[in-house]
PDB file of C-alpha atoms in Angstrom:
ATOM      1  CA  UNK A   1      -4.815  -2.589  35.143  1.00 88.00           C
ATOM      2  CA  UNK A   2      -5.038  -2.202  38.925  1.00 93.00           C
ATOM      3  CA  UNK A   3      -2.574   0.452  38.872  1.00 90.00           C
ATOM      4  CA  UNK A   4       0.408  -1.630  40.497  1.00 94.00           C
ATOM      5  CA  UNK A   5       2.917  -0.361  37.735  1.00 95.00           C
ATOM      6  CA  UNK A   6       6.294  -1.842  39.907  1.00 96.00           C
ATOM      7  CA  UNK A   7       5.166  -5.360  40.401  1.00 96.00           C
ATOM      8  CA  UNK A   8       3.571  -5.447  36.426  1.00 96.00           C
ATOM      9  CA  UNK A   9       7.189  -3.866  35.633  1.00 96.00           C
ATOM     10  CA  UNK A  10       9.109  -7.242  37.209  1.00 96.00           C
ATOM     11  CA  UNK A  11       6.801  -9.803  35.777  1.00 96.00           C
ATOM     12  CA  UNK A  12       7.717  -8.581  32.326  1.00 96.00           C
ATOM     13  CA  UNK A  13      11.468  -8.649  33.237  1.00 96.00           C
ATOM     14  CA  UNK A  14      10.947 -12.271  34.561  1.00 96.00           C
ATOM     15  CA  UNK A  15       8.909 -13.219  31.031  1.00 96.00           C
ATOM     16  CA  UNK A  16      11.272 -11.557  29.447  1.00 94.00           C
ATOM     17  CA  UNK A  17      14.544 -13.422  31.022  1.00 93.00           C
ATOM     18  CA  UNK A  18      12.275 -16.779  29.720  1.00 88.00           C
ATOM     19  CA  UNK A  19      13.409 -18.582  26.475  1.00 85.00           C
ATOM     20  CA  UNK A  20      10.214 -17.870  25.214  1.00 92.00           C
ATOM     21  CA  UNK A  21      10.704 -16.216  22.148  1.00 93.00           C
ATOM     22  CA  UNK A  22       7.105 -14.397  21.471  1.00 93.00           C
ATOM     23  CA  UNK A  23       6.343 -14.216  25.203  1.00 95.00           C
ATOM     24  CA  UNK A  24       9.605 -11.901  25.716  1.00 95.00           C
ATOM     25  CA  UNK A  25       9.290 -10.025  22.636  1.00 95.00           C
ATOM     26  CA  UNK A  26       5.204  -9.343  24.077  1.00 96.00           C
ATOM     27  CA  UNK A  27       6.398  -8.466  27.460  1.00 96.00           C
ATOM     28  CA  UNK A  28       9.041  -6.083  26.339  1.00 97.00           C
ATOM     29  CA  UNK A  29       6.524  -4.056  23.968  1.00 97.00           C
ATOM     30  CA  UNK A  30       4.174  -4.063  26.963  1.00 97.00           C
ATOM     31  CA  UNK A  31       6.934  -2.940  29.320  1.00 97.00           C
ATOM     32  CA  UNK A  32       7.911  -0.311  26.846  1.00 97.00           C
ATOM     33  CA  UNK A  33       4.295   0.909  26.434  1.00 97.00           C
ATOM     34  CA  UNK A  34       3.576   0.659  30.549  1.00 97.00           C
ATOM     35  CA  UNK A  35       6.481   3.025  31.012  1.00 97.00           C
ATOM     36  CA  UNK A  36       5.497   5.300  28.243  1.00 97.00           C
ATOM     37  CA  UNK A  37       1.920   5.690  29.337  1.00 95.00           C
ATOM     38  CA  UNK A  38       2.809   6.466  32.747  1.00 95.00           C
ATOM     39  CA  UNK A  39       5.476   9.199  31.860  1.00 96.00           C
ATOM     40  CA  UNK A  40       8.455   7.029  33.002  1.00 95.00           C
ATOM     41  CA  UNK A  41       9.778   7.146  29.799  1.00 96.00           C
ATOM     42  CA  UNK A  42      10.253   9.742  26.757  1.00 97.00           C
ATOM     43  CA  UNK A  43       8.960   9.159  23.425  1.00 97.00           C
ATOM     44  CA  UNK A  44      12.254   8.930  21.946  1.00 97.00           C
ATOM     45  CA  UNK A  45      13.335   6.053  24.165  1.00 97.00           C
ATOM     46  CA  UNK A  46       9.972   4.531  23.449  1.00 97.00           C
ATOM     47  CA  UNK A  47      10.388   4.617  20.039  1.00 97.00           C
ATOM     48  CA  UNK A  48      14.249   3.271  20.661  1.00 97.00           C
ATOM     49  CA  UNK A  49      12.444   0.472  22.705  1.00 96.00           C
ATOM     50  CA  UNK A  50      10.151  -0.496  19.990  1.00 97.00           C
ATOM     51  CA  UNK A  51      12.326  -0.405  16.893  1.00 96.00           C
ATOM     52  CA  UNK A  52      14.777  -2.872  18.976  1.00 95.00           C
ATOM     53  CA  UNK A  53      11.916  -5.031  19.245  1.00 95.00           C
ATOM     54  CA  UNK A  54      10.621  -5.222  15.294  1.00 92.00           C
ATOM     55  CA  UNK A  55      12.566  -8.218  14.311  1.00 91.00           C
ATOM     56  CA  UNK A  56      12.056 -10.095  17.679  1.00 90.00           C
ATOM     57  CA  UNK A  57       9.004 -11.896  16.279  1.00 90.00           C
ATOM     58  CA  UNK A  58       7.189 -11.239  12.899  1.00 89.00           C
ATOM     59  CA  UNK A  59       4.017 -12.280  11.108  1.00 88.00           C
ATOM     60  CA  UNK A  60       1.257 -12.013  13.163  1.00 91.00           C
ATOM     61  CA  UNK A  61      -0.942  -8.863  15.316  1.00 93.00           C
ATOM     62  CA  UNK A  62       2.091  -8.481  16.998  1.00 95.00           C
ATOM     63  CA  UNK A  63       4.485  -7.185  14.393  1.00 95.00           C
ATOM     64  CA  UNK A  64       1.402  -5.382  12.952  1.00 96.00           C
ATOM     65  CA  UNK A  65       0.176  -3.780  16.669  1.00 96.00           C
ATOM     66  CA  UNK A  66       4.202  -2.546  17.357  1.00 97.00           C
ATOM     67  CA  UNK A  67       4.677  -1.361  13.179  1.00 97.00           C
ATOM     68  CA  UNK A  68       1.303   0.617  13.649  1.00 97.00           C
ATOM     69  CA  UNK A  69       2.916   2.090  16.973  1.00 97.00           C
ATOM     70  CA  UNK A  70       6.073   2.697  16.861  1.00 97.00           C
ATOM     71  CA  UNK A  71       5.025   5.091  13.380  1.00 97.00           C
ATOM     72  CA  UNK A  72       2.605   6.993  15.195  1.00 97.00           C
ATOM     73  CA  UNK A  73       5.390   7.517  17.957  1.00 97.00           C
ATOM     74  CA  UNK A  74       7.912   8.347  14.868  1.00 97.00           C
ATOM     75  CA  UNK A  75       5.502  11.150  13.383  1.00 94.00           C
ATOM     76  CA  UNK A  76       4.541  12.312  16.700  1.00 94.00           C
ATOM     77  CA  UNK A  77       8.501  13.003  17.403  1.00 95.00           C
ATOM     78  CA  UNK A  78       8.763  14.746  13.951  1.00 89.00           C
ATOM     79  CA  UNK A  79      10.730  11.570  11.856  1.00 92.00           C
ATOM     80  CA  UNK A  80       8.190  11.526   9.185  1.00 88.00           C
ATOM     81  CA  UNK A  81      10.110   9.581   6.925  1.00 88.00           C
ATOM     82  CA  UNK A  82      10.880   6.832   9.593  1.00 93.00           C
ATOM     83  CA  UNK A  83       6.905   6.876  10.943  1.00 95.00           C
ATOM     84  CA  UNK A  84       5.819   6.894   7.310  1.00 94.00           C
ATOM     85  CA  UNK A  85       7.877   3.624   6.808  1.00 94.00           C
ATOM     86  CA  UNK A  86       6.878   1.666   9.622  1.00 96.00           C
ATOM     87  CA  UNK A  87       2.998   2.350   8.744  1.00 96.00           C
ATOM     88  CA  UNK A  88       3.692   1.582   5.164  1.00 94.00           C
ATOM     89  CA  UNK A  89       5.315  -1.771   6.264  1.00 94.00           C
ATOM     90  CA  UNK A  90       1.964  -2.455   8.927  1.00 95.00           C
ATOM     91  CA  UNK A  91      -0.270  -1.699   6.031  1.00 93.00           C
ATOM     92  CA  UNK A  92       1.739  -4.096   2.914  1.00 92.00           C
ATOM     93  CA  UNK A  93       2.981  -6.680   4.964  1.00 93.00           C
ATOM     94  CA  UNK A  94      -0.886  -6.891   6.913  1.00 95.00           C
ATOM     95  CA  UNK A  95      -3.136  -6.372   4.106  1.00 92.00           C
ATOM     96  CA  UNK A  96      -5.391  -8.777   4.986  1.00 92.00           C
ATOM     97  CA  UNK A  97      -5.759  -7.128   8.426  1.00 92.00           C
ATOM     98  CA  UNK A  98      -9.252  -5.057   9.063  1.00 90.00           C
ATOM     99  CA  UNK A  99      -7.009  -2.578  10.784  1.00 94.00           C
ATOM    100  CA  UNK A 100      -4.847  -2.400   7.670  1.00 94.00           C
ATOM    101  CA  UNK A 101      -6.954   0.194   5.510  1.00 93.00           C
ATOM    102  CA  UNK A 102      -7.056   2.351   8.791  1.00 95.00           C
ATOM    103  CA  UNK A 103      -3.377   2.370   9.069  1.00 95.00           C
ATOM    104  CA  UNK A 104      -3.233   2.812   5.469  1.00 93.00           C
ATOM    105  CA  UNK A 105      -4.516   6.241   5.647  1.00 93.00           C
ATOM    106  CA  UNK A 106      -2.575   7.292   8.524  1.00 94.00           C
ATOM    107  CA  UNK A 107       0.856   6.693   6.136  1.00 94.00           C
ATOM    108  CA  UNK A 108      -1.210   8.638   2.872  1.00 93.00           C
ATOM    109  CA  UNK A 109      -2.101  11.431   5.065  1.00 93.00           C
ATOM    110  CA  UNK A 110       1.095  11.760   6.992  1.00 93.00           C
ATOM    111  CA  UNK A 111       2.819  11.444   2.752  1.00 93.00           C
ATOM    112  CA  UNK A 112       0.512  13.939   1.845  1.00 93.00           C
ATOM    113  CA  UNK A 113       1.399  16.377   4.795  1.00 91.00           C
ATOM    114  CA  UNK A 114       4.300  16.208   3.614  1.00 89.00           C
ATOM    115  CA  UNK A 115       4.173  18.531   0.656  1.00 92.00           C
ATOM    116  CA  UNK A 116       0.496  19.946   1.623  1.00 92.00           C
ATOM    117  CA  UNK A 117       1.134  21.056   5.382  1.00 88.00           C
ATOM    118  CA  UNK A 118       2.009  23.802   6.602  1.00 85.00           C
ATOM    119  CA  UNK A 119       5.530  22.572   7.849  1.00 84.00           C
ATOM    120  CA  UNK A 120       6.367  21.418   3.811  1.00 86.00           C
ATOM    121  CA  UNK A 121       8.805  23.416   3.908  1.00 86.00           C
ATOM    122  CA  UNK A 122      10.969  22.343   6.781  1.00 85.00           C
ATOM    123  CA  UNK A 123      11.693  18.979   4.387  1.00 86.00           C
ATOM    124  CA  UNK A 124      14.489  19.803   1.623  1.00 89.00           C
ATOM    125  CA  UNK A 125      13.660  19.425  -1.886  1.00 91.00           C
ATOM    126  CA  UNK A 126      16.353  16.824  -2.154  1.00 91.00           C
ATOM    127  CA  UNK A 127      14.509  14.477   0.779  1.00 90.00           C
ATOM    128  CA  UNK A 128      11.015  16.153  -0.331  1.00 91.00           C
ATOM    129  CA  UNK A 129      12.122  13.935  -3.744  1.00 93.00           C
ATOM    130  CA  UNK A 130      13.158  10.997  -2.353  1.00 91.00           C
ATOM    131  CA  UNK A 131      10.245  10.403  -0.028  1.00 90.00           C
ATOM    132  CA  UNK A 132       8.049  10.808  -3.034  1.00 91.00           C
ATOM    133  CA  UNK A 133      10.050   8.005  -4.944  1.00 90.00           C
ATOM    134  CA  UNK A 134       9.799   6.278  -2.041  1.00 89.00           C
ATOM    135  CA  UNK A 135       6.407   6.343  -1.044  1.00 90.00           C
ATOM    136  CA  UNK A 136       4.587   7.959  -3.712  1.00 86.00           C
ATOM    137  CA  UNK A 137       2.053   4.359  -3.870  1.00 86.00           C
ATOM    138  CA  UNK A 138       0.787   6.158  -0.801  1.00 87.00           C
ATOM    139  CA  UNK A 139      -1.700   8.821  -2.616  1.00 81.00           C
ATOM    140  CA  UNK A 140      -3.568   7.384  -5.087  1.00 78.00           C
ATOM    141  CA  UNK A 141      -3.874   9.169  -8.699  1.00 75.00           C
ATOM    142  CA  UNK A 142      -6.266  11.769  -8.206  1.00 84.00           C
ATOM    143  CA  UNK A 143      -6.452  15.569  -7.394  1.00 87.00           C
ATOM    144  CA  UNK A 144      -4.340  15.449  -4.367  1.00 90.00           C
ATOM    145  CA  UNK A 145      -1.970  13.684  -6.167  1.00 90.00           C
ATOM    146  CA  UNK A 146      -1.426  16.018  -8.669  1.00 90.00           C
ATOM    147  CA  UNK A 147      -1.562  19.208  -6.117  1.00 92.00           C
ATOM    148  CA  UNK A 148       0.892  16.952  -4.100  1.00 93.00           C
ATOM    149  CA  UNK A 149       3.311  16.481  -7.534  1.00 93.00           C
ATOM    150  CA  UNK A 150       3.040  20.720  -8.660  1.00 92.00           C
ATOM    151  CA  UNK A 151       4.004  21.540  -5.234  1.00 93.00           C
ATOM    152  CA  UNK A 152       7.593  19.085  -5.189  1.00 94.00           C
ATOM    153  CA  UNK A 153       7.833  21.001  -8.910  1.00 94.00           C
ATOM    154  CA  UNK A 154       7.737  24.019  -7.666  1.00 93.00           C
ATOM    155  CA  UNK A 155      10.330  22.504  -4.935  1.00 93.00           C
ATOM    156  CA  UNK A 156      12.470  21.497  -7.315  1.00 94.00           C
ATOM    157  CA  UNK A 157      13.246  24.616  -9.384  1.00 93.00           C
ATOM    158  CA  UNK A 158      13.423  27.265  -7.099  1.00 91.00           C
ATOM    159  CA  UNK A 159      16.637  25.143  -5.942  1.00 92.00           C
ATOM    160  CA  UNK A 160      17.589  24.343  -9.917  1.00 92.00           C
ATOM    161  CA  UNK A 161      16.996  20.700  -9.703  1.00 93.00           C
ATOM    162  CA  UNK A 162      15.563  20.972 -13.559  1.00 93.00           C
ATOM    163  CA  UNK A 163      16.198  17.827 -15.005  1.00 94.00           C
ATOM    164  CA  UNK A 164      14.285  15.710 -11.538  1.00 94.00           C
ATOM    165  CA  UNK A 165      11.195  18.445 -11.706  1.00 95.00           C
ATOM    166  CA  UNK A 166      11.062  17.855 -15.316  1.00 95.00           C
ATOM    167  CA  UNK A 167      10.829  14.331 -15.044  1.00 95.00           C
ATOM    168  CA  UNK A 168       8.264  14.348 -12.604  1.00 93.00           C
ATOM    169  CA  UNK A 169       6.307  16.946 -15.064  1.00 95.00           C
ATOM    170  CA  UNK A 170       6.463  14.656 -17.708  1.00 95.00           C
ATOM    171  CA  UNK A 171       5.401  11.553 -16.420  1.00 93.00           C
ATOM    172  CA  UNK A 172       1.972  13.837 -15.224  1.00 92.00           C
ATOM    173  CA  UNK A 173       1.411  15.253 -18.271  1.00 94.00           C
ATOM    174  CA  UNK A 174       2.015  11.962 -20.004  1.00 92.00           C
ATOM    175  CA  UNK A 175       0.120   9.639 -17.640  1.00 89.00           C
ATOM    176  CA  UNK A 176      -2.024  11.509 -15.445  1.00 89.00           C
ATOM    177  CA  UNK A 177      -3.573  15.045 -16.911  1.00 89.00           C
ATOM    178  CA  UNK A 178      -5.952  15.706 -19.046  1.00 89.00           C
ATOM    179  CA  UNK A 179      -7.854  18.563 -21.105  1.00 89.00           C
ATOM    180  CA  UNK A 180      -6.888  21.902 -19.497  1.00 91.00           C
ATOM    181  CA  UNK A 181      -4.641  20.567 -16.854  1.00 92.00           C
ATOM    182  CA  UNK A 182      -2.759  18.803 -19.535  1.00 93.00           C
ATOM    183  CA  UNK A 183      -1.940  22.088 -21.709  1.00 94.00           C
ATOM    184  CA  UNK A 184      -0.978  23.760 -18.634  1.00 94.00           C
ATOM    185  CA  UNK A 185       1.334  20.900 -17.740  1.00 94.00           C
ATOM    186  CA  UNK A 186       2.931  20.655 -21.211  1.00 95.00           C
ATOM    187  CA  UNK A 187       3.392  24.149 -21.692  1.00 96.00           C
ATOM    188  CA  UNK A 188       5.111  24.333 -17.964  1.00 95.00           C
ATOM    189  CA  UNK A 189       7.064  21.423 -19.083  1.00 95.00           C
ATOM    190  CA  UNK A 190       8.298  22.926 -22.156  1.00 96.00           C
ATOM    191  CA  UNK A 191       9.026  25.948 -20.162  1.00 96.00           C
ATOM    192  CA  UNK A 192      11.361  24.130 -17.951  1.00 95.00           C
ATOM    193  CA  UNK A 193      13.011  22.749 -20.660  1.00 96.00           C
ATOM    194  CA  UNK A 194      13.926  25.962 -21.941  1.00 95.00           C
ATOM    195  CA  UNK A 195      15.441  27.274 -18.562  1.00 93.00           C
ATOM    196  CA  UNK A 196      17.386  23.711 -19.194  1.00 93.00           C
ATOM    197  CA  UNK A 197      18.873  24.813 -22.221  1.00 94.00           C
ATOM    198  CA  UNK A 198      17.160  22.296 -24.230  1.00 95.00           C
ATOM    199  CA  UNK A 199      15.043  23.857 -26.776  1.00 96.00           C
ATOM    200  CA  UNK A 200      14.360  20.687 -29.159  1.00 96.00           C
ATOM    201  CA  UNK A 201      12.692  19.248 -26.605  1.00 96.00           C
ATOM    202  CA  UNK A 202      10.773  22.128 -25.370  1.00 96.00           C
ATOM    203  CA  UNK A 203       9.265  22.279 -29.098  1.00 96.00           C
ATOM    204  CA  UNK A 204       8.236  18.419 -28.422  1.00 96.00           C
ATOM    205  CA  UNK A 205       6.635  19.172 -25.278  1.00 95.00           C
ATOM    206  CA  UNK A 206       4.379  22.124 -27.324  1.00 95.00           C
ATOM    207  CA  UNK A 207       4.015  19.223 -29.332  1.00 95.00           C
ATOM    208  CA  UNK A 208       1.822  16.690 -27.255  1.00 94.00           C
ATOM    209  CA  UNK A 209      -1.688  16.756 -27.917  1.00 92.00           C
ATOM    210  CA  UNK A 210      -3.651  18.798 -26.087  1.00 90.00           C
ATOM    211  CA  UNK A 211      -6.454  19.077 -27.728  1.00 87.00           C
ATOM    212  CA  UNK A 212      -8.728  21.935 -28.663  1.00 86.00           C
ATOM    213  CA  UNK A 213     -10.357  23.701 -25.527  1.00 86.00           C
ATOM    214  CA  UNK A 214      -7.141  26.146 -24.772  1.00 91.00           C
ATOM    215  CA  UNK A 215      -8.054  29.665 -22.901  1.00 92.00           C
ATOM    216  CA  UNK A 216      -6.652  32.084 -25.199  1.00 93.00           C
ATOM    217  CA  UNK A 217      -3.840  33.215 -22.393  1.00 93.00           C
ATOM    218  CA  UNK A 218      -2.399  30.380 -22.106  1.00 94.00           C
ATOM    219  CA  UNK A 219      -2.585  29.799 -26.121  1.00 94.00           C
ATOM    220  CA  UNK A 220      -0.547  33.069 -26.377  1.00 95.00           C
ATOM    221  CA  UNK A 221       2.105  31.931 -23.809  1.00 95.00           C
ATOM    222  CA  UNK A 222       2.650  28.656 -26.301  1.00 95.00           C
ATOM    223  CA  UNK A 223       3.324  30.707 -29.260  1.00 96.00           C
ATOM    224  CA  UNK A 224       6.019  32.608 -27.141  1.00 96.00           C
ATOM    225  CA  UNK A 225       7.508  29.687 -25.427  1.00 96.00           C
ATOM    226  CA  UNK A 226       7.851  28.050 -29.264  1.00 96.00           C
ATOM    227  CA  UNK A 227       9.238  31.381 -30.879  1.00 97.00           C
ATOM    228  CA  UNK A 228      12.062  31.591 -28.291  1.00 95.00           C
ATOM    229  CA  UNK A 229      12.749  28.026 -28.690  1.00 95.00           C
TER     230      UNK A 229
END
């Protein structure tokens, strides 16, 4: 705090030599961070530094201060999938923290960025998938969720991954959408079904119950997609 960086630098080296357990693990995150701050060390090494220290001692601020750090320094150097994790783990394994619902959000908006931002497309359908498996507990069921789920569609079959997009199409129309939404998703789902070569079930997706309140284009696409199949 007084600015001596050099002599701070060799009492952490001492504490860390100890056989202390928590006091080393607490003087090499501070080290780490010292160095970071003061542009003596990259991010990358920083992150390096951290991740060696995440198993050094667990279950307390600690683990949930160098989890919520070392996935802002992961996002920050572009490994969303790695900075998504660690916040995931800060916010699950620290519920009970204050701090926790803050953190939280970081991972659902970082998820969410994911398929919303404008760098989407730099992630590959394949990992765009797997993420979503992965962390799709992040985003709540709600509007973005569903924008979030039509975009990784939309993913999916431009690269001909039918038979994942359709699965993820059916679960929302099954579980999640409703009135309008819902016709649009069935009749998209029975569309993809058909470029799938499986007509039977495209007639089972025209099928579901939609109910009543149809707009009369999307009523006339229906009738098309169940005469071809």
């Amino acid at each position: 705090q007084l600015g001596q960086l050099e002599p701070a630098l060799e009492g952490w080296i001492k504490v860390a030599s100890s056989g202390d357990r928590k006091a080393r693990a607490r003087a090499l995150y501070a080290r780490a961070m010292a160095l970071y701050d003061n542009k003596r060390a990259s991010r990358l090494s920083t992150i390096n530094a951290l991740d060696a220290l995440r198993f050094s001692w667990r279950g307390d601020a600690f683990e949930f201060t160098l989890l919520r750090q070392l996935g802002e320094l992961q996002l920050a150097e572009g490994d969303a999938d790695g900075g998504i994790e660690s916040l995931h783990e800060a916010a699950v394994y620290f519920s009970d923290y204050p701090a926790s619902k803050d953190v939280a959000k970081e991972a659902a908006e970082s998820f969410a960025n994911l398929y919303l931002g404008q760098k989407a497309d730099d992630v590959s359908p394949v990992k765009a998938l797997a993420l979503y498996s992965e962390f799709q507990d992040l985003e709540p069921a709600g509007p973005r969720h569903d924008q979030i789920v039509r975009k990784l569609i939309d993913r999916l079959v431009s690269v001909d991954l039918l038979e994942q997009a359709t699965a993820l199409l059916d679960d929302q129309v099954k579980n999640h959408l409703s009135g309008r939404e819902k016709a649009r998703g069935a009749t998209q789902l029975a569309l993809l079904r058909l470029m799938n070569r499986q007509p039977d079930a495209a007639l089972a997706a025209l099928d579901i119950d939609v109910g009543s309140d149809i707009p009369s284009d999307l009523t006339r696409q229906r009738q098309e997609l169940r005469a071809r199949a």
